[in-house]
């Protein structure tokens, strides 16, 4: 089916949940996916988290707090970076 023949999916809100829903829907390749956001760009509110750095971790984080196929690689990453890094 060509792109213009696919049904349309509208995601209301371009925040974290809306973006996750849009990505999930788009990966199915069964519909055209559109994000409707009232701000001037999607994901803008995400910049407010973590002092604009969208923090990966907090002080008490362990690899068990993440879903991953490679806890070893994640452990290396978490050891390399800390919440105090700027």
XYZ file of N, CA, C and O in Angstrom:
344
model
N 0.837 -1.169 0.000
C 0.000 0.000 0.000
C 0.886 1.236 0.000
O 1.831 1.327 0.768
N 0.601 2.211 -0.852
C 1.377 3.441 -0.903
C 1.041 4.333 0.280
O -0.041 4.229 0.854
N 1.981 5.231 0.612
C 1.812 6.078 1.777
C 0.503 6.865 1.731
O -0.199 6.970 2.715
N 0.146 7.409 0.588
C -1.066 8.227 0.517
C -2.340 7.390 0.580
O -3.426 7.926 0.715
N -2.255 6.084 0.485
C -3.417 5.216 0.587
C -3.618 4.665 1.997
O -4.612 4.024 2.277
N -2.666 4.910 2.870
C -2.759 4.421 4.238
C -3.733 5.271 5.044
O -3.916 6.449 4.772
N -4.347 4.687 6.073
C -5.186 5.494 6.964
C -4.316 6.460 7.761
O -3.096 6.299 7.849
N -4.940 7.466 8.339
C -4.229 8.461 9.131
C -4.447 8.217 10.615
O -5.542 7.857 11.038
N -3.383 8.424 11.396
C -3.467 8.388 12.851
C -3.002 9.749 13.341
O -1.926 10.207 12.969
N -3.812 10.396 14.179
C -3.435 11.680 14.773
C -3.129 11.457 16.242
O -3.944 10.899 16.973
N -1.960 11.879 16.663
C -1.557 11.820 18.062
C -1.731 13.230 18.624
O -1.132 14.176 18.112
N -2.546 13.376 19.642
C -2.789 14.678 20.246
C -1.766 14.897 21.354
O -1.796 14.223 22.381
N -0.861 15.811 21.124
C 0.160 16.141 22.115
C 1.514 15.579 21.740
O 1.665 14.382 21.515
N 2.501 16.452 21.665
C 3.855 16.063 21.290
C 4.801 16.006 22.465
O 5.979 16.330 22.328
N 4.289 15.592 23.619
C 5.152 15.385 24.784
C 5.756 13.994 24.737
O 5.713 13.308 23.703
N 6.292 13.561 25.848
C 6.966 12.263 25.902
C 6.038 11.126 25.497
O 6.398 10.279 24.672
N 4.833 11.098 26.048
C 3.895 10.007 25.732
C 3.434 10.075 24.289
O 3.337 9.054 23.610
N 3.140 11.279 23.814
C 2.707 11.436 22.433
C 3.780 11.016 21.444
O 3.507 10.353 20.445
N 5.021 11.398 21.722
C 6.122 11.011 20.840
C 6.331 9.502 20.857
O 6.560 8.890 19.814
N 6.229 8.895 22.038
C 6.382 7.440 22.137
C 5.271 6.745 21.360
O 5.521 5.763 20.645
N 4.047 7.247 21.478
C 2.921 6.651 20.748
C 3.117 6.806 19.244
O 2.865 5.873 18.473
N 3.581 7.969 18.817
C 3.794 8.216 17.387
C 4.886 7.305 16.826
O 4.748 6.749 15.735
N 5.960 7.145 17.571
C 7.045 6.268 17.120
C 6.550 4.833 17.012
O 6.806 4.143 16.024
N 5.824 4.386 18.024
C 5.290 3.031 18.013
C 4.350 2.816 16.830
O 4.429 1.803 16.130
N 3.470 3.762 16.592
C 2.529 3.650 15.469
C 3.263 3.689 14.131
O 2.946 2.916 13.220
N 4.240 4.558 14.010
C 4.972 4.686 12.744
C 5.763 3.421 12.416
O 5.919 3.062 11.251
N 6.264 2.739 13.436
C 7.026 1.503 13.215
C 6.180 0.391 12.610
O 6.708 -0.539 12.023
N 4.864 0.493 12.752
C 3.968 -0.525 12.204
C 3.820 -0.403 10.685
O 3.409 -1.361 10.024
N 4.132 0.771 10.135
C 4.040 1.026 8.685
C 2.644 0.723 8.137
O 2.499 0.289 7.001
N 1.614 0.924 8.944
C 0.252 0.638 8.499
C -0.617 1.882 8.464
O -1.801 1.792 8.158
N -0.029 3.052 8.771
C -0.793 4.295 8.768
C 0.156 5.484 8.669
O 1.335 5.379 9.006
N -0.375 6.605 8.192
C 0.346 7.870 8.248
C 0.146 8.413 9.654
O -0.978 8.454 10.150
N 1.210 8.823 10.309
C 1.132 9.277 11.688
C 1.419 10.772 11.744
O 2.423 11.236 11.206
N 0.526 11.504 12.409
C 0.662 12.949 12.555
C 0.591 13.301 14.029
O -0.226 12.762 14.766
N 1.461 14.211 14.459
C 1.453 14.682 15.843
C 0.879 16.092 15.848
O 1.365 16.971 15.129
N -0.155 16.314 16.657
C -0.766 17.625 16.800
C -0.334 18.208 18.137
O -0.635 17.656 19.193
N 0.384 19.316 18.103
C 0.948 19.925 19.304
C 0.640 21.413 19.308
O 0.792 22.082 18.288
N 0.206 21.948 20.450
C -0.132 23.365 20.523
C 1.103 24.257 20.648
O 1.065 25.421 20.293
N 2.197 23.731 21.177
C 3.432 24.519 21.261
C 4.077 24.607 19.882
O 3.697 23.896 18.956
N 5.078 25.469 19.759
C 5.676 25.687 18.441
C 6.568 24.551 17.959
O 7.009 24.561 16.818
N 6.821 23.554 18.817
C 7.538 22.359 18.361
C 7.280 21.205 19.328
O 7.043 21.406 20.516
N 7.326 19.994 18.797
C 7.085 18.817 19.635
C 8.282 18.592 20.555
O 9.407 18.958 20.229
N 8.015 18.016 21.709
C 9.081 17.695 22.650
C 9.642 18.882 23.406
O 10.569 18.730 24.184
N 9.077 20.058 23.206
C 9.639 21.257 23.829
C 9.642 21.173 25.353
O 10.602 21.572 25.997
N 8.573 20.628 25.939
C 8.517 20.531 27.401
C 9.571 19.575 27.947
O 9.977 19.673 29.097
N 10.034 18.637 27.135
C 11.071 17.697 27.594
C 12.361 18.430 27.943
O 13.129 17.971 28.780
N 12.595 19.568 27.296
C 13.806 20.332 27.579
C 13.819 20.883 28.998
O 14.870 21.187 29.538
N 12.646 21.008 29.605
C 12.564 21.521 30.967
C 13.028 20.491 31.989
O 13.346 20.834 33.122
N 13.079 19.227 31.605
C 13.498 18.189 32.548
C 15.010 18.165 32.666
O 15.730 18.430 31.712
N 15.498 17.873 33.819
C 16.944 17.723 34.007
C 17.727 18.969 33.697
O 18.829 18.903 33.170
N 17.171 20.143 34.010
C 17.857 21.407 33.744
C 18.220 21.545 32.269
O 19.297 22.003 31.912
N 17.315 21.084 31.403
C 17.544 21.188 29.974
C 18.402 20.086 29.399
O 18.701 20.067 28.223
N 18.807 19.128 30.240
C 19.691 18.069 29.773
C 18.982 16.737 29.614
O 19.604 15.760 29.237
N 17.690 16.675 29.909
C 16.925 15.427 29.817
C 17.692 14.291 30.479
O 18.122 13.343 29.850
N 17.860 14.409 31.776
C 18.697 13.475 32.537
C 18.389 12.013 32.251
O 17.250 11.616 32.112
N 19.443 11.234 32.184
C 19.362 9.796 31.981
C 19.180 9.070 33.307
O 18.620 8.003 33.363
N 19.665 9.637 34.376
C 19.680 8.904 35.638
C 19.454 9.826 36.823
O 19.420 11.033 36.696
N 19.319 9.217 37.973
C 19.293 9.953 39.231
C 20.312 9.312 40.172
O 20.982 8.355 39.808
N 20.407 9.805 41.371
C 21.462 9.340 42.281
C 21.343 7.885 42.696
O 22.317 7.271 43.080
N 20.172 7.309 42.637
C 19.973 5.941 43.116
C 19.679 4.959 41.981
O 19.068 3.927 42.219
N 20.118 5.230 40.803
C 19.765 4.399 39.645
C 20.705 3.196 39.531
O 21.880 3.278 39.877
N 20.149 2.075 39.103
C 20.929 0.874 38.820
C 20.447 0.306 37.486
O 19.359 0.659 37.014
N 21.206 -0.577 36.863
C 20.764 -1.181 35.601
C 19.415 -1.897 35.730
O 18.692 -2.036 34.751
N 19.054 -2.309 36.943
C 17.759 -2.972 37.143
C 16.580 -2.036 36.916
O 15.457 -2.494 36.751
N 16.829 -0.709 36.897
C 15.761 0.256 36.669
C 15.466 0.464 35.184
O 14.582 1.255 34.844
N 16.196 -0.193 34.315
C 16.032 -0.034 32.871
C 15.688 -1.369 32.224
O 16.096 -2.416 32.701
N 14.983 -1.289 31.104
C 14.719 -2.483 30.303
C 15.753 -2.502 29.187
O 15.805 -1.587 28.361
N 16.586 -3.516 29.153
C 17.659 -3.584 28.164
C 18.039 -5.029 27.886
O 17.835 -5.906 28.727
N 18.604 -5.257 26.715
C 19.118 -6.576 26.363
C 20.565 -6.740 26.810
O 21.109 -7.829 26.721
N 21.188 -5.632 27.231
C 22.592 -5.698 27.614
C 22.840 -4.911 28.893
O 23.219 -3.746 28.865
N 22.632 -5.565 30.015
C 22.882 -4.899 31.306
C 24.364 -4.569 31.469
O 24.709 -3.602 32.124
N 25.233 -5.367 30.836
C 26.667 -5.107 30.925
C 27.017 -3.770 30.276
O 27.732 -2.959 30.858
N 26.500 -3.525 29.066
C 26.762 -2.251 28.390
C 26.137 -1.099 29.155
O 26.727 -0.033 29.280
N 24.934 -1.293 29.656
C 24.275 -0.247 30.429
C 25.065 0.065 31.696
O 25.227 1.230 32.053
N 25.569 -0.952 32.354
C 26.377 -0.731 33.555
C 27.585 0.136 33.246
O 27.912 1.061 33.998
N 28.253 -0.148 32.126
C 29.414 0.655 31.720
C 29.010 2.104 31.490
O 29.710 3.033 31.885
N 27.869 2.317 30.841
C 27.391 3.667 30.562
C 27.070 4.407 31.858
O 27.483 5.552 32.050
N 26.357 3.755 32.764
C 25.992 4.401 34.029
C 27.221 4.693 34.888
O 27.227 5.677 35.634
N 28.246 3.864 34.790
C 29.482 4.121 35.536
C 30.238 5.301 34.946
O 30.901 6.042 35.662
N 30.129 5.481 33.645
C 30.877 6.556 32.971
C 30.285 7.933 33.224
O 30.982 8.909 33.299
N 28.963 8.006 33.328
C 28.274 9.276 33.506
C 27.557 9.292 34.831
O 27.031 8.286 35.270
N 27.515 10.451 35.461
C 26.789 10.576 36.717
C 25.843 11.767 36.650
O 25.913 12.579 35.730
N 24.976 11.886 37.652
C 24.039 13.016 37.680
C 24.764 14.336 37.882
O 24.209 15.390 37.608
N 26.008 14.290 38.333
C 26.772 15.509 38.543
C 27.466 16.006 37.283
O 27.988 17.123 37.267
N 27.508 15.187 36.226
C 28.125 15.613 34.962
C 27.293 16.724 34.347
O 26.077 16.726 34.412
N 27.966 17.654 33.738
C 27.258 18.769 33.074
C 27.491 18.757 31.606
O 28.405 18.514 31.039
